Amino acid sequence: MLELAARSRNIFKPGQGKTPALLVLMLVALFSVTQSNFLSTGNISNVAIQSSYLIIFALAQTYVMIVRGFDLSIGSTVSLISVASSMAMSHALGLGFSPAMAISSGVITGIAIGLVVGLINGVFVAVFRLNPFIVTLATMNICLGLASSISNGFQIFNLPDGLNATFYQGSILGIPVPVVAAFVLVGLIHVVLTQMKIGRSSYILGANPQAAFVAGIPVTSYLLLAYALCSALAACGAILLTARTGSGEPNLGGNLMLESIAAAVVGGASLRGGSGSAFTPVFGAVFITILSNGMNLSRIDGYIQQMILGAIIICTAFGEYKGRGS
Amino acid sequence: MNTNIIQGSPPTVRPGAFRISYRAIALPAILVATLLALALLEPRFLNQLNLLNLSRNISFLTIVGLGQMLVMLLGGLDLSVGVVVAISSVTAASMMNHAVIWWPGNDAFAIAVACLSAMGVAAMIGLLNGLFIVKGRASAFIVTLGMFSVVGGVAYYVTAGIPIYGLPASFTNTLGRGMLFGLPCSVHFALFLVAAILIVQQRTRIGRYLYAVGGNAHAANLSGIPVNRTIISAYVACSFLAGLAGLLITARIGAGQANLGSEYMLHSIAVCVIAGVSLRGGVGRVERVFLSAILLTIFANAMNLVRIDSKLQTIVFGIVLLGAAMMDRSKQSGGGNA
C-alpha cells in the first residue's frame, strides 16, 4: 500500500519517475553535440567524481524530505566538520600519531559532529515539534559561527598525506573512492528504505504523520533518527570533500544547501513528504553536475549558471500541490 | 510551507485571551529590561551617533520584517527578500548614474526615475513569486529559494560584484543622511509603514482577508474571498517593501551593491518568529513585529558594543531563534511536523 501511494504520486508530479533519467539523457545529448570534449574519458571520470559528492548530500536531503522535513543546515554542517576534523587530524599528527591514526581520529570526529548536529535538529523537530525550517535555520547559523570561530576563518593545512591519496586519488577495483562511497551509501539507504521497518514507515510518516501515529509507528524516534542519519551522511560527504581539497575549509559547504535541495527536488523528492527513493537523488545530482560541467565547458558565466539553477528549482516546484484542496 | 493554504488544513488556533496577554507583556518587558541594562552598563549605548545608527538599522529591519509578516500571515514564506534588497540597490544605483547623464541638471527627476524603476523591479519579483506559487501550485519555500538563486545571480552578473559608486549627492544627503524632526528619513518611512499596515489590517477588508486566508484558505475561498489575488498581493507587497529597504540602505551607504542585504532573509524571518507570527499562517501582529525588530537590532548593537566577535554573534543569533521558537511552542496545536 505504501508503494502504491508513492507510485501513484509519481504519475502526477512532473520530475518524478522516469523524467529525471530522461532529463539527464537529454543533457548528455545536448552537451555531447555542442562540446566535443564532453564525452572524453577524462571529463566523464571528472563528472562521475564530481557528482558523487552531490549524490551523498542530496541523499541526506532526500531522506529528511521523505519524512516531510528538510535540512537547511547541511552546508554549514559540512563546513564545521571539515574544519573540526582537519583540526583533529593535524593535532593528532602534532602529538606524534601515525597518519593512519590521525585520519581515523579525523573521521571519527567528523561523524561524531554530524551525529550531534543531526540529533540536535532531530530533538527540536521530533520531540519539541518545532518547524524544521526554523530549527535548521538556527543550527545553520550556529554551525556557521562555530566553523568560522574555531578556525578563525582560516584554512587548516598540515593534514596527513594519506588523506588525499586514500579518499580522493585512491581507487577500489579501478573505481575512484568517492564514487565507490556514493554507491555504497546509496545502496545502504536503499536497503534501509525498502527492507527495514524504519525506512518503509518513513513514507507513511512523511505522507501523513497523523496516520503514522495512529498506526502505531514510533513517529518521534523515527523522525529523530532521520535527522541524525541526514547529518551523518553529510559528515561522510564532508570528509570526502575535505580529502579532495586537502585542507579544512571554513566555507566548504557554501553552496551545498541550495544544491542539495535542488538535486533532491529535481530527482523527485517533495516537500510534502512521502516521495523519493535512494536512487532519485542520484539522478538529481548527476543532472545538476552534468549541467554545471557542460556550462563550464561552454564557458557560461558562473552567475548565469546560478540563475539557471534557480530557474530549474522553480520549475520543479510546479504542480507540487496538484489535485489537492482548493 | 504553504501546505495549509492549498490543502485547506484545519484552521490554526487563534491566539486566545491568555496568549495575547502573555505575549503582549513578554516582548515589551524583555525590550525594557535590555534597554535599562544597556543604558546602565554601557555608556556608549546612549551616544547620539549610536542611537541614530540604531534607529536606521531598526527601520530597515522593520520594513523588511513587515513584508515577511504579510506573506507569513498567509502561511507562506519569502526567502528572496535579501536578494530583492540587493537587486533594488543595484538597479537604483545604475539607473541613477545613467539618468543623471540623460537628464543633466535635473537630478530630482533622475533620482525619481531610478527609484521608481528599482521599486518596479522589486514588485515584479514579488509578482512572479506570487504567480508561481498560486498558478503553479508550488510551495513558497521552493519558489522563493529558486528566486533567491536567480535574482542573486542577476544582481552579481550585472555588477560583476563591483559596487556602483558616484550616486548624486542630492540622493544620499536626503534619503540617506537627511533628518526630519530630529529623526533619520528611514525612521519616518518605517513608522509610516507600521501605522499604515496596522490600519489596513484592522480597518479594511484586505486586512481581514489576510487573516482569513492564512487561517483557513478553503473556508476563505468558500466565503467568496479572492484567495489567489490576496496571496499574490501579499508577495508583491513583501518584495515592494524589501525593495524600499534596499533604496534606503543604498542612500545610506552611498553605493549600489550586489551583496547588500544578504542578512535580511534570516533576520526578517527571525523577527517574525520572535514576534510570534505563525509559520502556519493566520497569526501575527504588526506592532509585535515592530517591537521584535527593535529588540533584535538592539541586541545586535549591544553585542557589537561589548565587542562580541561577529562569528560568535552568528551563533548567538541561532540560539535566540531556537529560543524564540521554543517559547512559541505552546501555541502550536500539535500534530504535523512541517
Coordinates of C-alpha atoms in Angstrom, one line a residue, chain B residues 6-326:
Chain B
I6 CA -3.5 24.8 -0.6
Q7 CA -4.7 21.8 1.3
G8 CA -7.0 23.7 3.5
S9 CA -5.9 22.1 6.7
P10 CA -7.8 22.7 9.9
P11 CA -7.8 26.4 11.0
T12 CA -4.9 27.5 13.0
V13 CA -5.9 28.2 16.6
R14 CA -6.3 32.0 17.0
P15 CA -4.4 33.5 19.9
G16 CA -6.7 33.1 22.9
A17 CA -7.0 35.7 25.6
F18 CA -4.3 34.3 27.8
R19 CA -1.9 34.0 25.0
I20 CA -2.4 37.6 24.0
S21 CA -1.7 38.8 27.5
Y22 CA 1.4 36.6 27.8
R23 CA 3.0 37.8 24.5
A24 CA 1.8 41.4 24.9
I25 CA 3.8 41.5 28.2
A26 CA 6.8 39.4 27.3
L27 CA 8.2 41.3 24.4
P28 CA 8.0 44.9 25.8
A29 CA 9.3 43.5 29.1
I30 CA 12.4 42.0 27.5
L31 CA 12.8 45.1 25.5
V32 CA 12.7 47.5 28.5
A33 CA 15.0 45.2 30.5
T34 CA 17.5 45.2 27.7
L35 CA 17.3 48.9 27.3
L36 CA 17.8 49.5 31.0
A37 CA 20.7 47.1 31.3
L38 CA 22.4 48.7 28.3
A39 CA 21.8 52.3 29.5
L40 CA 23.3 51.5 32.9
L41 CA 26.1 49.2 31.9
E42 CA 27.3 50.6 28.6
P43 CA 27.8 54.3 28.4
R44 CA 28.4 54.2 24.6
F45 CA 24.9 52.9 24.0
L46 CA 23.2 56.3 24.7
N47 CA 25.7 58.1 22.5
Q48 CA 23.8 60.1 19.9
L49 CA 25.6 58.6 17.0
N50 CA 25.0 55.1 18.2
L51 CA 21.3 55.9 18.7
L52 CA 20.9 57.4 15.2
N53 CA 22.6 54.4 13.7
L54 CA 20.5 52.1 15.7
S55 CA 17.3 53.8 14.6
R56 CA 18.2 53.5 11.0
N57 CA 19.0 49.8 11.3
I58 CA 15.8 49.3 13.2
S59 CA 13.8 50.9 10.4
F60 CA 15.5 48.8 7.7
L61 CA 14.7 45.6 9.5
T62 CA 11.2 46.7 10.4
I63 CA 10.4 47.4 6.7
V64 CA 11.6 44.1 5.5
G65 CA 10.1 42.3 8.5
L66 CA 6.7 43.8 7.8
G67 CA 6.8 42.4 4.3
Q68 CA 7.8 39.0 5.6
M69 CA 5.0 39.1 8.1
L70 CA 2.4 39.7 5.3
V71 CA 3.4 36.5 3.5
M72 CA 3.8 34.5 6.7
L73 CA 0.3 35.5 7.7
L74 CA -0.8 33.6 4.6
G75 CA 1.2 30.6 5.7
G76 CA 3.8 31.4 3.1
L77 CA 7.4 32.5 3.3
D78 CA 9.7 34.7 1.2
L79 CA 13.4 33.6 1.1
S80 CA 14.1 36.1 -1.7
V81 CA 13.8 39.3 0.4
G82 CA 17.5 39.6 0.9
V83 CA 18.3 39.5 -2.8
V84 CA 15.4 41.8 -3.6
V85 CA 17.2 44.4 -1.3
A86 CA 20.3 43.8 -3.4
I87 CA 18.7 44.0 -6.8
S88 CA 16.8 47.1 -5.8
S89 CA 20.1 48.7 -4.7
V90 CA 21.9 47.7 -7.9
T91 CA 19.0 48.9 -10.1
A92 CA 18.6 52.2 -8.4
A93 CA 22.3 52.9 -8.4
S94 CA 23.0 52.1 -12.0
M95 CA 19.8 53.7 -13.2
M96 CA 20.6 56.8 -11.3
N97 CA 24.1 57.1 -12.7
H98 CA 22.7 56.8 -16.2
A99 CA 19.7 59.0 -15.7
V100 CA 21.8 61.8 -14.3
I101 CA 23.6 61.8 -17.7
W102 CA 20.4 61.5 -19.7
W103 CA 18.7 64.5 -18.0
P104 CA 21.6 66.8 -17.0
G105 CA 20.8 69.4 -14.4
N106 CA 17.6 67.6 -13.4
D107 CA 18.8 65.4 -10.5
A108 CA 15.5 65.2 -8.8
F109 CA 13.8 63.7 -11.9
A110 CA 16.7 61.3 -12.5
I111 CA 16.5 60.1 -8.9
A112 CA 12.8 59.7 -9.1
V113 CA 13.1 57.6 -12.3
A114 CA 15.8 55.4 -10.7
C115 CA 13.8 54.9 -7.5
L116 CA 10.7 54.0 -9.4
S117 CA 12.5 51.5 -11.6
A118 CA 14.1 49.9 -8.6
M119 CA 10.7 49.6 -6.9
G120 CA 9.2 48.3 -10.1
V121 CA 11.8 45.6 -10.4
A122 CA 11.2 44.6 -6.8
A123 CA 7.4 44.5 -7.2
M124 CA 7.8 42.4 -10.4
I125 CA 9.8 39.8 -8.5
G126 CA 7.1 39.7 -5.9
L127 CA 4.5 39.3 -8.7
L128 CA 6.5 36.4 -10.2
N129 CA 6.8 34.7 -6.7
G130 CA 3.0 35.1 -6.2
L131 CA 2.1 33.9 -9.6
F132 CA 4.4 30.9 -9.5
I133 CA 3.0 29.9 -6.1
V134 CA -0.6 30.4 -6.9
K135 CA -0.9 29.5 -10.6
G136 CA 1.9 26.9 -10.5
R137 CA 0.6 25.4 -7.3
A138 CA 4.1 25.4 -6.0
S139 CA 5.5 25.6 -2.5
A140 CA 6.6 29.0 -1.4
F141 CA 9.8 27.6 0.0
I142 CA 11.0 26.1 -3.3
V143 CA 9.8 29.0 -5.4
T144 CA 11.4 31.7 -3.3
L145 CA 14.5 29.6 -2.9
G146 CA 14.8 29.4 -6.7
M147 CA 14.1 33.1 -7.0
F148 CA 16.8 33.7 -4.4
S149 CA 19.3 32.0 -6.7
V150 CA 18.0 33.7 -9.9
V151 CA 17.8 37.2 -8.6
G152 CA 21.1 36.9 -6.7
G153 CA 22.7 35.7 -9.9
V154 CA 21.3 38.7 -11.8
A155 CA 22.5 41.2 -9.2
Y156 CA 26.0 39.9 -9.3
Y157 CA 26.0 39.4 -13.1
V158 CA 25.1 43.0 -13.9
T159 CA 27.5 44.5 -11.5
A160 CA 30.2 41.8 -11.8
G161 CA 30.3 42.1 -8.0
I162 CA 31.7 45.6 -8.1
P163 CA 29.9 48.3 -6.0
I164 CA 28.4 51.2 -8.0
Y165 CA 29.6 54.5 -6.6
G166 CA 29.1 58.1 -7.7
L167 CA 25.5 58.5 -6.7
P168 CA 24.2 62.1 -6.8
A169 CA 24.7 63.9 -3.5
S170 CA 21.1 65.0 -3.5
F171 CA 20.1 61.4 -3.2
T172 CA 22.5 60.4 -0.4
N173 CA 22.0 63.6 1.5
T174 CA 18.2 63.5 1.6
L175 CA 17.2 59.8 1.8
G176 CA 20.4 58.6 3.4
R177 CA 21.6 61.3 5.8
G178 CA 18.6 63.6 5.8
M179 CA 16.8 64.2 9.1
L180 CA 13.2 65.3 9.7
F181 CA 12.0 66.4 13.2
G182 CA 15.4 65.1 14.6
L183 CA 14.9 61.6 13.2
P184 CA 16.5 60.0 10.1
C185 CA 14.3 59.7 7.0
S186 CA 14.2 55.9 7.1
V187 CA 12.6 56.1 10.6
H188 CA 9.7 58.1 9.2
F189 CA 9.3 55.6 6.4
A190 CA 9.2 52.7 8.9
L191 CA 6.8 54.5 11.3
F192 CA 4.5 55.4 8.5
L193 CA 4.5 51.8 7.2
V194 CA 3.9 50.3 10.7
A195 CA 0.9 52.7 11.1
A196 CA -0.4 52.1 7.5
I197 CA -0.2 48.3 7.7
L198 CA -1.8 48.4 11.2
I199 CA -4.7 50.4 9.8
V200 CA -5.0 48.2 6.8
Q201 CA -5.1 45.1 8.9
Q202 CA -7.6 46.3 11.5
R203 CA -9.9 48.6 9.5
T204 CA -10.0 47.3 5.9
R205 CA -11.4 44.4 4.1
I206 CA -8.0 43.4 2.7
G207 CA -6.6 43.2 6.2
R208 CA -9.3 40.8 7.3
Y209 CA -8.7 38.8 4.1
L210 CA -5.1 38.2 5.0
Y211 CA -6.0 36.6 8.3
A212 CA -8.9 34.7 6.8
V213 CA -6.9 33.2 4.0
G214 CA -4.0 32.4 6.4
G215 CA -6.3 30.9 8.9
N216 CA -8.2 28.7 6.5
A217 CA -7.8 29.2 2.8
H218 CA -10.5 26.7 1.9
A219 CA -13.1 28.4 4.1
A220 CA -12.0 31.8 2.8
N221 CA -12.5 30.6 -0.7
L222 CA -15.9 29.3 0.1
S223 CA -16.8 32.7 1.7
G224 CA -16.1 34.4 -1.6
I225 CA -12.7 35.9 -0.6
P226 CA -10.4 36.2 -3.6
V227 CA -7.8 33.9 -2.2
N228 CA -5.4 33.9 -5.1
R229 CA -5.4 37.6 -5.5
T230 CA -4.8 38.1 -1.8
I231 CA -1.8 35.7 -1.9
I232 CA -0.3 37.4 -5.0
S233 CA -0.8 40.9 -3.5
A234 CA 1.0 39.8 -0.3
Y235 CA 4.0 38.6 -2.2
V236 CA 4.1 41.8 -4.3
A237 CA 3.8 43.9 -1.1
C238 CA 6.6 41.9 0.6
S239 CA 9.0 42.4 -2.3
F240 CA 8.0 46.0 -2.6
L241 CA 8.9 46.7 1.0
A242 CA 12.2 44.8 0.6
G243 CA 12.9 47.0 -2.5
L244 CA 12.1 50.1 -0.4
A245 CA 14.5 49.0 2.3
G246 CA 17.1 48.4 -0.5
L247 CA 16.7 52.0 -1.7
L248 CA 17.1 53.4 1.8
I249 CA 20.1 51.3 2.6
T250 CA 21.7 52.3 -0.8
A251 CA 21.1 56.0 0.0
R252 CA 22.7 55.4 3.5
I253 CA 25.9 53.8 2.3
G254 CA 26.1 55.7 -1.0
A255 CA 26.6 52.8 -3.3
G256 CA 24.7 50.1 -5.1
Q257 CA 26.0 46.7 -4.1
A258 CA 25.0 43.1 -5.1
N259 CA 25.9 41.8 -1.7
L260 CA 23.7 44.2 0.2
G261 CA 21.0 42.8 2.5
S262 CA 22.1 39.2 2.5
E263 CA 21.3 39.1 6.2
Y264 CA 17.7 40.2 5.8
M265 CA 16.4 36.8 4.7
L266 CA 17.4 35.3 8.0
H267 CA 16.7 38.4 10.1
S268 CA 13.3 39.1 8.7
I269 CA 12.2 35.6 9.4
A270 CA 13.7 35.7 12.9
V271 CA 11.9 39.0 13.6
C272 CA 8.6 37.3 12.7
V273 CA 9.3 34.2 14.7
I274 CA 10.2 36.3 17.8
A275 CA 7.0 38.4 17.2
G276 CA 5.0 35.2 17.3
V277 CA 4.0 35.1 13.7
S278 CA 3.0 31.5 13.0
L279 CA 4.7 29.8 10.1
R280 CA 1.3 28.1 9.6
G281 CA -0.4 31.4 8.8
G282 CA -3.3 33.3 10.3
V283 CA -1.5 34.5 13.4
G284 CA 0.7 37.6 13.8
R285 CA 0.5 41.3 14.7
V286 CA 2.2 44.3 13.2
E287 CA 3.1 46.0 16.5
R288 CA 4.9 43.0 17.7
V289 CA 6.9 42.7 14.6
F290 CA 8.0 46.3 15.1
L291 CA 8.9 45.6 18.7
S292 CA 10.9 42.5 17.9
A293 CA 12.7 44.3 15.1
I294 CA 13.7 46.9 17.7
L295 CA 14.7 44.1 20.1
L296 CA 16.8 42.1 17.6
T297 CA 18.6 45.3 16.3
I298 CA 19.4 46.5 19.9
F299 CA 20.6 43.0 20.7
A300 CA 23.0 43.0 17.8
N301 CA 24.1 46.5 18.7
A302 CA 24.8 45.5 22.3
M303 CA 26.9 42.6 21.1
N304 CA 28.9 45.0 18.9
L305 CA 29.3 47.4 21.8
V306 CA 30.7 44.7 24.2
R307 CA 32.9 43.5 21.3
I308 CA 31.5 40.1 20.9
D309 CA 33.1 38.7 17.7
S310 CA 30.8 38.7 14.7
K311 CA 31.4 35.0 14.3
L312 CA 30.1 34.3 17.8
Q313 CA 27.2 36.7 17.1
T314 CA 26.0 34.2 14.4
I315 CA 25.9 31.5 17.0
V316 CA 24.0 33.7 19.5
F317 CA 21.6 34.6 16.7
G318 CA 20.9 30.9 16.0
I319 CA 20.3 30.2 19.7
V320 CA 18.0 33.2 20.0
L321 CA 16.0 31.9 17.0
L322 CA 15.7 28.5 18.6
G323 CA 14.7 30.0 21.9
A324 CA 12.0 32.2 20.4
A325 CA 10.6 29.2 18.5
M326 CA 10.6 27.2 21.8

